[in-house]
Coordinates of C-alpha atoms in Angstrom, one line a residue:
X1 CA 34.2 23.5 -15.8
X2 CA 35.0 20.1 -14.4
X3 CA 38.7 19.2 -14.3
X4 CA 40.5 15.9 -14.8
X5 CA 39.3 14.2 -11.6
X6 CA 35.6 15.1 -12.1
X7 CA 35.7 13.8 -15.8
X8 CA 37.5 10.7 -14.6
X9 CA 34.8 10.0 -12.1
X10 CA 32.2 10.3 -14.8
X11 CA 34.2 8.1 -17.1
X12 CA 34.2 5.4 -14.5
X13 CA 30.4 5.8 -14.0
X14 CA 29.8 5.6 -17.8
X15 CA 32.1 2.5 -18.1
X16 CA 30.1 0.7 -15.5
X17 CA 26.7 1.2 -17.2
X18 CA 27.5 1.6 -21.0
X19 CA 30.0 -1.2 -21.7
X20 CA 28.6 -3.7 -24.2
X21 CA 25.4 -1.6 -24.7
X22 CA 24.3 -1.6 -28.4
X23 CA 23.1 1.7 -29.9
X24 CA 19.9 1.7 -32.0
X25 CA 19.3 5.4 -32.4
X26 CA 20.8 8.9 -31.9
X27 CA 18.5 11.9 -31.8
X28 CA 20.1 15.3 -32.1
X29 CA 17.9 18.1 -30.8
X30 CA 20.5 20.8 -31.1
X31 CA 22.9 20.7 -34.0
X32 CA 25.4 22.9 -32.3
X33 CA 25.8 20.2 -29.6
X34 CA 26.7 17.5 -32.2
X35 CA 28.7 19.3 -34.9
X36 CA 29.1 17.3 -38.1
X37 CA 26.0 15.2 -37.4
X38 CA 24.2 14.7 -40.7
X39 CA 22.0 12.2 -42.6
X40 CA 24.9 9.7 -42.9
X41 CA 26.0 9.8 -39.3
X42 CA 23.4 7.3 -38.0
X43 CA 24.8 4.7 -40.4
X44 CA 28.1 4.8 -38.5
X45 CA 26.5 4.4 -35.1
X46 CA 23.4 2.2 -35.5
X47 CA 24.1 -1.3 -34.1
X48 CA 27.5 -0.3 -32.7
X49 CA 28.5 -1.7 -29.4
X50 CA 30.2 0.3 -26.6
X51 CA 33.6 -1.3 -26.1
X52 CA 35.3 1.1 -23.7
X53 CA 35.0 4.5 -22.1
X54 CA 38.2 6.4 -22.0
X55 CA 39.4 9.9 -21.2
X56 CA 41.9 12.3 -22.6
X57 CA 42.4 15.4 -20.5
X58 CA 38.9 16.7 -19.9
X59 CA 37.4 14.8 -23.0
X60 CA 35.4 11.7 -22.6
X61 CA 35.8 9.1 -25.3
X62 CA 33.3 6.3 -25.9
X63 CA 34.8 3.7 -28.2
X64 CA 32.4 1.9 -30.5
X65 CA 32.8 -1.4 -32.2
X66 CA 30.8 -1.4 -35.4
X67 CA 28.0 -3.9 -36.3
X68 CA 28.7 -6.6 -38.9
X69 CA 30.0 -5.4 -42.3
X70 CA 27.4 -3.8 -44.5
X71 CA 27.4 -2.1 -47.9
X72 CA 28.3 1.2 -46.2
X73 CA 32.0 0.7 -46.1
X74 CA 32.7 3.4 -43.6
X75 CA 30.4 1.8 -41.0
X76 CA 33.0 -1.0 -40.5
X77 CA 35.5 1.3 -39.0
X78 CA 35.6 1.6 -35.2
X79 CA 34.4 5.0 -34.2
X80 CA 34.8 7.1 -31.1
X81 CA 32.0 9.3 -29.6
X82 CA 33.8 12.2 -28.0
X83 CA 32.1 14.3 -25.3
X84 CA 33.2 17.5 -23.8
X85 CA 31.0 18.8 -20.9
X86 CA 32.4 22.3 -20.8
X87 CA 30.7 24.5 -18.2
X88 CA 27.1 23.2 -18.0
X89 CA 27.2 19.8 -19.7
X90 CA 25.5 16.7 -18.1
X91 CA 25.4 13.0 -18.9
X92 CA 22.4 11.2 -17.5
X93 CA 21.9 7.5 -18.0
X94 CA 18.4 6.1 -17.4
X95 CA 17.3 2.5 -17.7
X96 CA 14.0 0.6 -17.5
X97 CA 15.3 -1.0 -14.3
X98 CA 15.9 2.4 -12.7
X99 CA 19.6 1.9 -12.4
X100 CA 21.8 4.7 -13.7
X101 CA 23.8 7.7 -12.9
X102 CA 23.9 11.5 -13.5
X103 CA 27.1 13.6 -13.6
X104 CA 28.1 17.1 -14.5
X105 CA 26.5 20.5 -13.9
X106 CA 24.1 20.4 -11.0
X107 CA 20.6 21.3 -11.9
X108 CA 17.1 19.8 -11.6
X109 CA 17.7 18.0 -14.9
X110 CA 19.8 15.4 -13.1
X111 CA 16.7 14.1 -11.3
X112 CA 13.8 15.4 -13.4
X113 CA 11.8 13.9 -16.3
X114 CA 13.8 13.7 -19.5
X115 CA 14.1 15.0 -22.2
X116 CA 13.7 18.5 -20.9
X117 CA 14.6 22.0 -22.3
X118 CA 18.3 21.5 -21.8
X119 CA 18.5 18.1 -23.5
X120 CA 20.6 18.3 -26.7
X121 CA 21.3 14.7 -27.7
X122 CA 19.6 11.4 -26.8
X123 CA 21.2 8.0 -27.4
X124 CA 18.9 5.0 -27.3
X125 CA 20.3 1.5 -26.6
X126 CA 18.7 -1.8 -27.7
X127 CA 17.8 -2.8 -24.1
X128 CA 15.6 0.3 -23.7
X129 CA 18.1 2.4 -21.7
X130 CA 19.0 5.9 -22.7
X131 CA 21.9 8.4 -22.4
X132 CA 21.0 12.0 -22.3
X133 CA 23.4 14.8 -23.1
X134 CA 22.1 18.0 -21.5
X135 CA 23.7 21.4 -21.7
X136 CA 22.1 24.6 -20.6
X137 CA 24.6 27.0 -22.2
X138 CA 25.4 24.9 -25.3
X139 CA 29.2 25.2 -24.8
X140 CA 29.7 21.4 -24.6
X141 CA 29.5 19.0 -27.5
X142 CA 29.5 15.5 -28.8
X143 CA 31.6 14.6 -31.9
X144 CA 31.9 11.3 -33.8
X145 CA 35.3 10.4 -35.3
X146 CA 36.9 7.3 -36.8
X147 CA 39.3 5.8 -34.3
X148 CA 42.1 5.7 -36.8
X149 CA 41.8 9.4 -37.5
X150 CA 41.8 10.6 -33.9
X151 CA 45.3 12.0 -34.3
X152 CA 43.9 14.4 -36.9
X153 CA 41.5 16.0 -34.4
X154 CA 42.6 19.5 -33.6
X155 CA 41.7 19.4 -30.0
X156 CA 43.1 16.0 -29.1
X157 CA 46.3 16.6 -31.0
X158 CA 47.0 19.8 -29.2
X159 CA 46.8 18.4 -25.7
X160 CA 49.8 18.1 -23.5
X161 CA 50.8 14.9 -21.6
X162 CA 48.5 13.1 -19.1
X163 CA 49.7 13.9 -15.6
X164 CA 48.6 10.5 -14.3
X165 CA 50.5 8.6 -17.0
X166 CA 53.0 6.6 -15.1
X167 CA 55.5 6.8 -17.9
X168 CA 55.6 10.7 -17.6
X169 CA 58.8 11.7 -15.8
X170 CA 59.5 15.1 -14.3
X171 CA 61.9 15.8 -17.2
X172 CA 59.1 15.1 -19.6
X173 CA 56.8 17.5 -17.7
X174 CA 59.5 20.2 -17.6
X175 CA 60.1 19.8 -21.4
X176 CA 56.3 20.0 -22.1
X177 CA 55.8 23.0 -19.9
X178 CA 58.9 24.7 -21.4
X179 CA 61.8 24.8 -19.0
X180 CA 63.1 28.2 -20.3
X181 CA 59.6 29.8 -20.4
X182 CA 59.1 33.1 -18.7
X183 CA 55.4 32.2 -18.2
X184 CA 54.3 31.8 -14.6
X185 CA 54.1 28.2 -13.4
X186 CA 50.4 28.7 -12.6
X187 CA 49.6 29.8 -16.2
X188 CA 51.6 26.9 -17.6
X189 CA 49.7 24.4 -15.5
X190 CA 46.4 25.8 -16.8
X191 CA 47.5 25.6 -20.4
X192 CA 46.0 22.4 -21.8
X193 CA 48.6 22.3 -24.5
X194 CA 51.4 22.0 -21.9
X195 CA 49.7 19.5 -19.6
X196 CA 46.2 18.0 -19.9
X197 CA 43.4 18.2 -17.4
X198 CA 44.5 20.6 -14.7
X199 CA 42.3 23.5 -13.9
X200 CA 42.3 26.2 -11.3
X201 CA 41.6 24.1 -8.2
X202 CA 44.3 21.5 -8.8
X203 CA 46.9 24.0 -9.9
X204 CA 46.5 25.9 -6.7
X205 CA 46.6 22.8 -4.5
X206 CA 49.5 21.2 -6.4
X207 CA 51.6 24.3 -6.2
X208 CA 50.9 24.5 -2.4
X209 CA 52.0 20.9 -1.9
X210 CA 55.1 21.5 -4.0
X211 CA 55.9 24.7 -2.0
X212 CA 56.1 26.7 -5.2
X213 CA 54.8 30.3 -5.5
X214 CA 52.4 30.3 -8.5
X215 CA 53.8 33.7 -9.7
X216 CA 57.3 32.3 -10.4
X217 CA 58.4 31.8 -13.9
X218 CA 58.7 28.2 -15.2
X219 CA 62.4 28.9 -15.9
X220 CA 63.0 29.6 -12.3
X221 CA 62.0 26.1 -11.1
X222 CA 64.8 23.8 -10.2
X223 CA 64.9 20.1 -11.0
X224 CA 64.0 19.3 -7.4
X225 CA 61.0 21.6 -7.6
X226 CA 59.8 20.0 -10.8
X227 CA 60.0 16.6 -9.1
X228 CA 58.0 17.8 -6.2
X229 CA 55.5 19.4 -8.5
X230 CA 54.8 16.2 -10.4
X231 CA 54.4 14.2 -7.2
X232 CA 52.1 16.9 -5.9
X233 CA 50.0 17.0 -9.0
X234 CA 49.5 13.3 -9.0
X235 CA 48.7 13.1 -5.3
X236 CA 46.0 15.9 -5.7
X237 CA 44.4 14.3 -8.7
X238 CA 44.4 10.8 -7.3
X239 CA 43.0 12.0 -3.9
X240 CA 40.2 13.9 -5.7
X241 CA 39.3 11.0 -7.8
X242 CA 39.0 8.9 -4.7
X243 CA 36.8 11.6 -3.1
X244 CA 34.5 11.7 -6.1
X245 CA 35.9 14.9 -7.5
X246 CA 35.5 18.4 -6.1
X247 CA 32.5 20.6 -5.8
X248 CA 33.0 24.1 -6.9
X249 CA 29.7 25.9 -7.3
X250 CA 27.5 23.5 -9.3
X251 CA 29.2 20.2 -10.0
X252 CA 28.1 16.6 -9.1
X253 CA 29.8 13.3 -9.8
X254 CA 28.6 10.2 -11.6
X255 CA 26.3 9.2 -8.7
X256 CA 24.7 12.6 -8.6
X257 CA 26.6 13.5 -5.4
X258 CA 28.9 16.3 -4.7
X259 CA 32.6 15.5 -4.7
X260 CA 34.3 15.9 -1.3
X261 CA 37.9 16.9 -2.2
X262 CA 37.5 20.5 -1.4
X263 CA 35.8 19.8 1.9
X264 CA 38.2 17.1 3.0
X265 CA 41.6 17.9 1.6
X266 CA 41.9 21.4 0.1
X267 CA 44.6 23.3 1.8
X268 CA 44.4 26.7 0.0
X269 CA 41.7 26.8 -2.6
X270 CA 38.6 28.7 -1.3
X271 CA 40.3 29.2 2.1
X272 CA 41.1 32.9 1.9
X273 CA 41.9 34.3 5.3
X274 CA 41.9 30.9 7.0
X275 CA 45.2 29.6 8.5
X276 CA 47.6 27.6 6.4
X277 CA 47.5 24.0 7.6
X278 CA 51.3 23.9 7.8
X279 CA 52.4 27.3 9.4
X280 CA 49.2 29.1 10.4
X281 CA 49.7 32.1 8.1
X282 CA 46.4 33.3 6.6
X283 CA 45.8 32.1 3.1
X284 CA 45.8 34.9 0.6
X285 CA 44.0 35.3 -2.8
X286 CA 45.6 37.1 -5.7
X287 CA 45.2 37.0 -9.4
X288 CA 47.7 35.0 -11.6
X289 CA 47.1 34.3 -15.3
X290 CA 43.8 36.1 -15.0
X291 CA 42.5 33.6 -12.4
X292 CA 41.8 33.8 -8.7
X293 CA 44.8 32.1 -7.1
X294 CA 45.1 30.9 -3.5
X295 CA 48.5 30.5 -1.7
X296 CA 50.4 30.7 1.5
X297 CA 52.9 33.5 1.2
X298 CA 55.2 31.9 3.8
X299 CA 55.2 28.2 2.7
X300 CA 55.3 28.9 -1.1
X301 CA 58.5 30.5 -2.2

């Protein structure tokens, strides 16, 4: 599943091509991929203009400005089209001018003729361009919500703070994670209810940079270590965004290219047996919180 940097790269790609596009049709080929879509839903979308593309954790949020007021009162409310790619989701934009992008799970669908057997939702814009939501395993989804009711969404309301939010202090992070918790710090970082957007890759890399053993309990971390951890998390995420994300197995960024973070900057993740870049000790792989976890036993204490 893509983590925060990969979703942010796709968000930027979407913003570059979708902003100010006007929707004229939404075709749902798989109901499970657009829960809540019914006969009334097109009335809330038809004629809406894409205002902004935002992100919350690993969720993409396409903000829509409604068309002029009609007899359908609900249609005058700004809506948000939420997209969660999960494991095999793809967003592919195609236009008549052949400009576009493809991001998400790497498969032939990114470059092949669309729609194909993995296409679940098609969004048509007034200029003839299209956005395809593909998902082989059907774990991802699109969802339409009124903007003023977003705080009632069970997923969004459960998310922890954004690690790249400049107003987030190390004290805020410690409070959200639970400073007296006996949970391992690795498990806490993976818990989206404690902090949003961090997955296995960036948890391992952040803990290495912060010199913290992933097996330690949250309660055992000192204020100095929490400060280091927040700095490390932000540095890893920002570097990965600059590199186009990371490629673990089958992920590509919004230009259809593999992200380079793992190749260029990973210190521990996927480097089992290779020397630690700081001390030369072989990187080990263990299991923490049910996940493969990479660390340097000497540098991380």
